[in-house]
XYZ file of C-alpha atoms in Angstrom:
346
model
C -10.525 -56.679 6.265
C -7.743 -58.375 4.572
C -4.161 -57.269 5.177
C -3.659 -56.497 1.225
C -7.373 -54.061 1.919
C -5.558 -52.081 4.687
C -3.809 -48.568 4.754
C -1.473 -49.289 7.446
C 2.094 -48.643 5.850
C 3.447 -51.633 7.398
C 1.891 -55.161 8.271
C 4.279 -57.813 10.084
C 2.200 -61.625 10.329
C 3.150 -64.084 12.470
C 6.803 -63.477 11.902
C 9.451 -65.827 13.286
C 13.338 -66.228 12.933
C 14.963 -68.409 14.374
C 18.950 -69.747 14.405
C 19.932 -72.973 13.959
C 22.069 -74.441 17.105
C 24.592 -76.757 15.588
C 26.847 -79.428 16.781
C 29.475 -81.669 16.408
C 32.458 -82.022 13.043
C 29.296 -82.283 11.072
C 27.289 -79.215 12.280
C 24.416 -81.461 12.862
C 21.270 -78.970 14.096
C 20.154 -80.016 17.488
C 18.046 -77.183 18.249
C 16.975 -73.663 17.841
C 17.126 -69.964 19.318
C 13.857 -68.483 18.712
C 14.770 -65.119 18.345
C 11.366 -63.645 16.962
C 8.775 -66.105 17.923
C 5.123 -65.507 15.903
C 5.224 -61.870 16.100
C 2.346 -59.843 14.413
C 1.995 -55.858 14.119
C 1.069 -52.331 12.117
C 1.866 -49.506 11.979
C 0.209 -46.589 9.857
C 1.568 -44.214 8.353
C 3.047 -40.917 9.957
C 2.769 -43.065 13.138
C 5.749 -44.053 15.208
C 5.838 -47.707 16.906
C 7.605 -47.899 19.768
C 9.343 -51.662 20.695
C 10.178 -52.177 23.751
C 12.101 -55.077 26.263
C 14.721 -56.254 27.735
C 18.182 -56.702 26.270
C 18.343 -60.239 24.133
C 14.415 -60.108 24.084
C 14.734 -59.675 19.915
C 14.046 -55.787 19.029
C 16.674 -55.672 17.098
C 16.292 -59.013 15.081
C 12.738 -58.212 14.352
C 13.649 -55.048 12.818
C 15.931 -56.632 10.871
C 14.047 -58.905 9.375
C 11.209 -56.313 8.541
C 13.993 -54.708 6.275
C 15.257 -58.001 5.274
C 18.844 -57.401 6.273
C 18.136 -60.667 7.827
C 15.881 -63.590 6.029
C 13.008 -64.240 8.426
C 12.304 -67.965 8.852
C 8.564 -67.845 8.257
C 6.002 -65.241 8.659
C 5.210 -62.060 5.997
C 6.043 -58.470 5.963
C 3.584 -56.081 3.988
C 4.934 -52.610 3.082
C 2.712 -50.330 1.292
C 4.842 -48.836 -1.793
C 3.245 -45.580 -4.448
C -0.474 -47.394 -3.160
C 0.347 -51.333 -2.914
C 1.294 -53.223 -0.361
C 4.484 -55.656 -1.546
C 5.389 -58.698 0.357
C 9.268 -58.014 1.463
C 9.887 -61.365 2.101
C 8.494 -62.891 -1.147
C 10.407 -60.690 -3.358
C 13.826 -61.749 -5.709
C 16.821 -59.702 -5.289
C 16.287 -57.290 -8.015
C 13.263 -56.488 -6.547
C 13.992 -56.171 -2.913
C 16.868 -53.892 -4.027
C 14.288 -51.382 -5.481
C 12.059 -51.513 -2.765
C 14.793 -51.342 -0.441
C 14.495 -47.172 -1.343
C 11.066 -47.086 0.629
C 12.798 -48.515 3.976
C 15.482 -47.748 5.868
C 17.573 -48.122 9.114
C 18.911 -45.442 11.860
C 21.226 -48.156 13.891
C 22.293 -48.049 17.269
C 26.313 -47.046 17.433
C 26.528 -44.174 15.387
C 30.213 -44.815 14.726
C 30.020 -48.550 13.816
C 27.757 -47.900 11.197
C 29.775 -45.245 9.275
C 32.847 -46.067 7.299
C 35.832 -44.602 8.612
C 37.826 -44.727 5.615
C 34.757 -42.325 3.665
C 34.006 -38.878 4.196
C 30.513 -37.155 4.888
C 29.539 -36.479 1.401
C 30.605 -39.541 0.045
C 28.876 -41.857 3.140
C 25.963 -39.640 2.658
C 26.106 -39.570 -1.260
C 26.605 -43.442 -1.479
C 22.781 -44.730 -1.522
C 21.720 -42.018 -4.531
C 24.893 -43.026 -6.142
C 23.884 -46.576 -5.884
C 20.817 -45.843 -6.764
C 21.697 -44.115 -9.680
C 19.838 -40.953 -8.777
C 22.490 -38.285 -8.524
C 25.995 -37.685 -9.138
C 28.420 -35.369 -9.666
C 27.581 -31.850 -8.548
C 23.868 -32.482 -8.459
C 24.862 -35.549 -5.950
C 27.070 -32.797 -3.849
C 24.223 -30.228 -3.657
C 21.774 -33.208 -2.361
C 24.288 -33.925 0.297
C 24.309 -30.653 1.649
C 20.658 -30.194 1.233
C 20.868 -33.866 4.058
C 23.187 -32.028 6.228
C 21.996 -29.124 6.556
C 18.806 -30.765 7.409
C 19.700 -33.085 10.287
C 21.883 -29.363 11.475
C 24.989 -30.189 10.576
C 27.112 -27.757 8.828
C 27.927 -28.274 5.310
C 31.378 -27.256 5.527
C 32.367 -30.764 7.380
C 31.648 -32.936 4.356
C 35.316 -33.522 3.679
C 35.493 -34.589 6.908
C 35.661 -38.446 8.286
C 33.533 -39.927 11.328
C 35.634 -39.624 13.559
C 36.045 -35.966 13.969
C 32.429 -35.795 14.907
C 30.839 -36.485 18.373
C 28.495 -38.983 18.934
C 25.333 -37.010 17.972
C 27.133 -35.556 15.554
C 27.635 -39.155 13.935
C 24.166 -39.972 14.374
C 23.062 -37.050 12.486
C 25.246 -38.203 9.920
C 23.368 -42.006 10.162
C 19.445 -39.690 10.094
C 20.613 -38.102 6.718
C 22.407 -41.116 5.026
C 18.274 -43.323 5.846
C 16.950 -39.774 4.347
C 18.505 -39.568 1.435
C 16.179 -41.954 -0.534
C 13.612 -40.533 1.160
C 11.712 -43.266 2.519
C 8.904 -43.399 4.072
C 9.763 -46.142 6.560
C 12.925 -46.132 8.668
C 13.548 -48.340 11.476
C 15.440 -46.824 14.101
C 17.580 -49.947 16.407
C 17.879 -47.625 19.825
C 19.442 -44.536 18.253
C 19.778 -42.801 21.305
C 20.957 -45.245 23.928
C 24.924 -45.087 23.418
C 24.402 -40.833 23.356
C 24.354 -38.367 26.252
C 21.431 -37.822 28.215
C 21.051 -34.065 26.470
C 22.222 -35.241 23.167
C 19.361 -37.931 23.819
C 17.089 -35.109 23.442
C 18.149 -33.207 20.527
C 18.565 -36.463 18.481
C 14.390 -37.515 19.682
C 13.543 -33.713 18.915
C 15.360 -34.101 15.419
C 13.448 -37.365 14.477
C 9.790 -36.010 15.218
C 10.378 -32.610 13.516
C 11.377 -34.913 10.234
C 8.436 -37.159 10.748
C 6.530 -34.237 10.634
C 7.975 -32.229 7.812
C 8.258 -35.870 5.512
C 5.321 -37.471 7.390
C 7.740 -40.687 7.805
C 6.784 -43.780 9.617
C 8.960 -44.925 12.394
C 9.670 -48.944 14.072
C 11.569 -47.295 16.870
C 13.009 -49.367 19.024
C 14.518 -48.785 22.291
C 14.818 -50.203 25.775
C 14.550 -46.619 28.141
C 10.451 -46.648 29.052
C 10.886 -42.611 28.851
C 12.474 -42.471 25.587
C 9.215 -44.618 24.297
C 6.642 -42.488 26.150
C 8.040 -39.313 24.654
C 8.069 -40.184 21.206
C 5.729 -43.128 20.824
C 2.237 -43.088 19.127
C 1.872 -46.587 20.272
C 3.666 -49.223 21.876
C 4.740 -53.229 21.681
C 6.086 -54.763 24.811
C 8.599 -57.825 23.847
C 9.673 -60.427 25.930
C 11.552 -63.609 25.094
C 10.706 -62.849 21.381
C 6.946 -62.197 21.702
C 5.031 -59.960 22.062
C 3.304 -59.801 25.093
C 1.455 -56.481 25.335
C 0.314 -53.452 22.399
C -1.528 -50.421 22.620
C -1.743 -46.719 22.316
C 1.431 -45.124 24.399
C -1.174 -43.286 27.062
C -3.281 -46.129 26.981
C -0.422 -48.990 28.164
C 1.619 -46.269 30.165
C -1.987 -45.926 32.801
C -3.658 -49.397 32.710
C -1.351 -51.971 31.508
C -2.892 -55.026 31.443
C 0.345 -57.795 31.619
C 2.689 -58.288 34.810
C 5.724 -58.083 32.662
C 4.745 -54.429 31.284
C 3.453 -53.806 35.022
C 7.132 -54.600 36.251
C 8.858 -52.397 33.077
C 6.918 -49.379 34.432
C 7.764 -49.930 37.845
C 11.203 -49.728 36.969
C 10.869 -46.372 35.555
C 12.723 -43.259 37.962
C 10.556 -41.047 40.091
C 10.926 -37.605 39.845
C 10.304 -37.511 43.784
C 12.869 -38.234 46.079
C 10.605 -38.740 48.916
C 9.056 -41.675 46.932
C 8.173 -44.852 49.064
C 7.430 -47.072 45.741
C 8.886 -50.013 45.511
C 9.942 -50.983 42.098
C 8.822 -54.753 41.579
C 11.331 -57.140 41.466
C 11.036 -59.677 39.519
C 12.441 -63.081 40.687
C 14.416 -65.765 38.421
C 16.328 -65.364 34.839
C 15.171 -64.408 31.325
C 14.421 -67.642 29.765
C 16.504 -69.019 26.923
C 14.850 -68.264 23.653
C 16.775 -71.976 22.902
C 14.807 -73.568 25.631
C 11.862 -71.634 26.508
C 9.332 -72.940 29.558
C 6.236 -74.655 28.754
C 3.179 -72.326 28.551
C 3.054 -68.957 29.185
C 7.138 -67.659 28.585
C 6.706 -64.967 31.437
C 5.372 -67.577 34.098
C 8.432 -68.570 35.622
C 8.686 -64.888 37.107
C 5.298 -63.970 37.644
C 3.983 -63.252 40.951
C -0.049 -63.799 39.353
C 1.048 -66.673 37.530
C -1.033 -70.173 38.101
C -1.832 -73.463 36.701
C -2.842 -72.810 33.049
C -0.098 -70.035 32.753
C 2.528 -73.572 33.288
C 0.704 -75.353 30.585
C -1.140 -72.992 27.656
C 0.778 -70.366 25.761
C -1.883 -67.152 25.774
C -2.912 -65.931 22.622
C -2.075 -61.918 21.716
C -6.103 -60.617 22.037
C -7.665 -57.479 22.326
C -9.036 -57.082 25.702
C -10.169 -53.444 25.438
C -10.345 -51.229 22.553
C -6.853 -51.831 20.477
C -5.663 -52.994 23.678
C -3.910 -56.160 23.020
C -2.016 -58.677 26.197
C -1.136 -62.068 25.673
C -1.828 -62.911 29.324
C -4.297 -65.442 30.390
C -5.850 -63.109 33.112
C -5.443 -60.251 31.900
C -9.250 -58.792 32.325
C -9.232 -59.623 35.363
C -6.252 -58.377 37.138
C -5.829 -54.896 38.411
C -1.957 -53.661 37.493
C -0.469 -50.794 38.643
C 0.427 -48.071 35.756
C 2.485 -44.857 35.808
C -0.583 -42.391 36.911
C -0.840 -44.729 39.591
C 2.168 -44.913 40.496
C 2.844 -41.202 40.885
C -0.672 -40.826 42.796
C 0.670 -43.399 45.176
C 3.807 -41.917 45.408
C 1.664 -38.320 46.510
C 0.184 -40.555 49.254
């Protein structure tokens, strides 16, 4: 099947971005950061995508460039618009501006993303203004319609961000990406700068709206229990690749690469008792300016031998859309959460 034959919503291939590292009075380039290095995914629709890694690994560049708030380097992005799939990064201005309506972003500091010197209705308002599809009162009754929607009361709109609380600004960032109603937002960690309870309600709020506009979520995030909860699937970055995919349950109980092995490790215990030790893994995130030679997760692997120093693994399915970019990955036996917490019974 060809990518332009699929229904997925969105198709990422073999993606890469990467920033020039210059030098000298004359900016001469004398190397690059690989920030998204050959990345491929899909997502279909009404499904939610959850990216995971470390800080610096590239989340939030890659969803970047699959809106095109950043130009990619190389690669394609597919996004199926009223039954076709356009090419994002192949289209002119004109035309990325009205496909822009079918995409949008829920960022990561709710207050840095929200104009201070604008009110609720008018930050709100701004994209069907720009759009040209509302104004006036009809504008003012769509804005409420947002509000009221994400559960904010209507009665603030005159109000600027920051007499709202955190959640309360990122309520305000959910119904500014709904009010073109899209039906792919990419959400950069939405939750990680809010309150462990506010957490909730926010994660809560986005999966009732998923369900009630069937919307299609790149959510990315670096808390394994924030993915877990809200995840239909999940990519593992590291070092901008990806090294791991696969349905949420699937990866959560039998990951099949150290580096996911060591993210789930890392994830609290609910018992105290617990005599798990959370793996440890040696060294420093490569550079994405220098990466090692072969496999990028080598340096720090505890499995890691000869061929991992000199091939890069391919991303391949090794069970049923179960995909690990890991040169043994059939073969060794990694520890996932159920076993963890069976262990942790022992």
């Amino acid at each position: 099947m060809t990518a332009m034959e699929s229904n997925n919503l969105l198709e990422v291939h073999n993606l890469k971005k990467y920033f020039p590292i210059e030098k000298g009075l004359l900016r001469r380039v004398v190397g690059q950061v690989r920030a998204v290095d050959d990345v491929s995914l899909s997502i279909a629709p009404g499904q939610t995508l959850g990216l995971v890694g470390e800080s610096g690994c590239g989340k939030t560049t890659l969803g970047r460039c699959v809106i095109r708030a950043i130009e990619p380097t190389e690669g394609q992005v597919l996004l199926r618009v009223d039954d076709r799939q356009a090419d994002i990064t192949g289209l002119d201005a004109k035309e990325l501006r009205a496909t822009r309506r079918h995409m949008q972003m829920v960022f990561q500091d709710p207050y840095a993303s929200l104009d201070p010197r604008k009110t609720i209705l008018d930050i709100v308002g701004e994209p069907l203004r720009v759009n040209k599809l509302a104004r006036g009162e009809d504008l003012e009754q769509r804005v409420r319609q947002l509000v009221d929607l994400v559960g904010l009361d209507v009665k603030y709109l005159k109000r600027y961000p920051h007499a709202f609380s955190g959640g309360q600004r990122q309520r305000i960032g959910i119904a500014r990406a709904l009010s073109l109603h899209p039906s792919l937002i990419v959400c950069d960690e939405p939750v990680s700068a809010l309150d462990v309870s506010v957490q909730a309600q926010i994660l809560n709020l986005l999966q009732d709206l998923q369900t009630e506009f069937s919307l299609t979520y790149l959510f990315i995030a670096h808390d394994l229990s924030v993915i877990q909860h809200i995840s239909d699937q999940v990519a593992v970055m590291y070092v901008g690749k990806i090294v791991e995919q696969a349905q949420t349950e699937e990866l959560f109980l039998n990951p099949k690469h150290p580096y996911t092995e060591a993210l789930l490790s890392a994830i609290p215990q609910p018992d105290p008792d617990s005599l798990l030790d959370e793996i440890t893994l040696e060294g420093e995130v490569p550079s994405p300016a220098n990466p090692p030679p072969g496999c990028y997760f080598h340096p720090r692997c505890q499995y890691a031998q000869q061929i991992c120093q000199e091939e890069i693994p391919p991303l391949l399915e090794v069970s049923p859309d179960h995909y690990a970019a890991c040169h043994f990955a059939q073969e060794l036996t990694l520890h996932g959460v159920g076993d963890l917490e069976e262990d942790s019974r022992l």
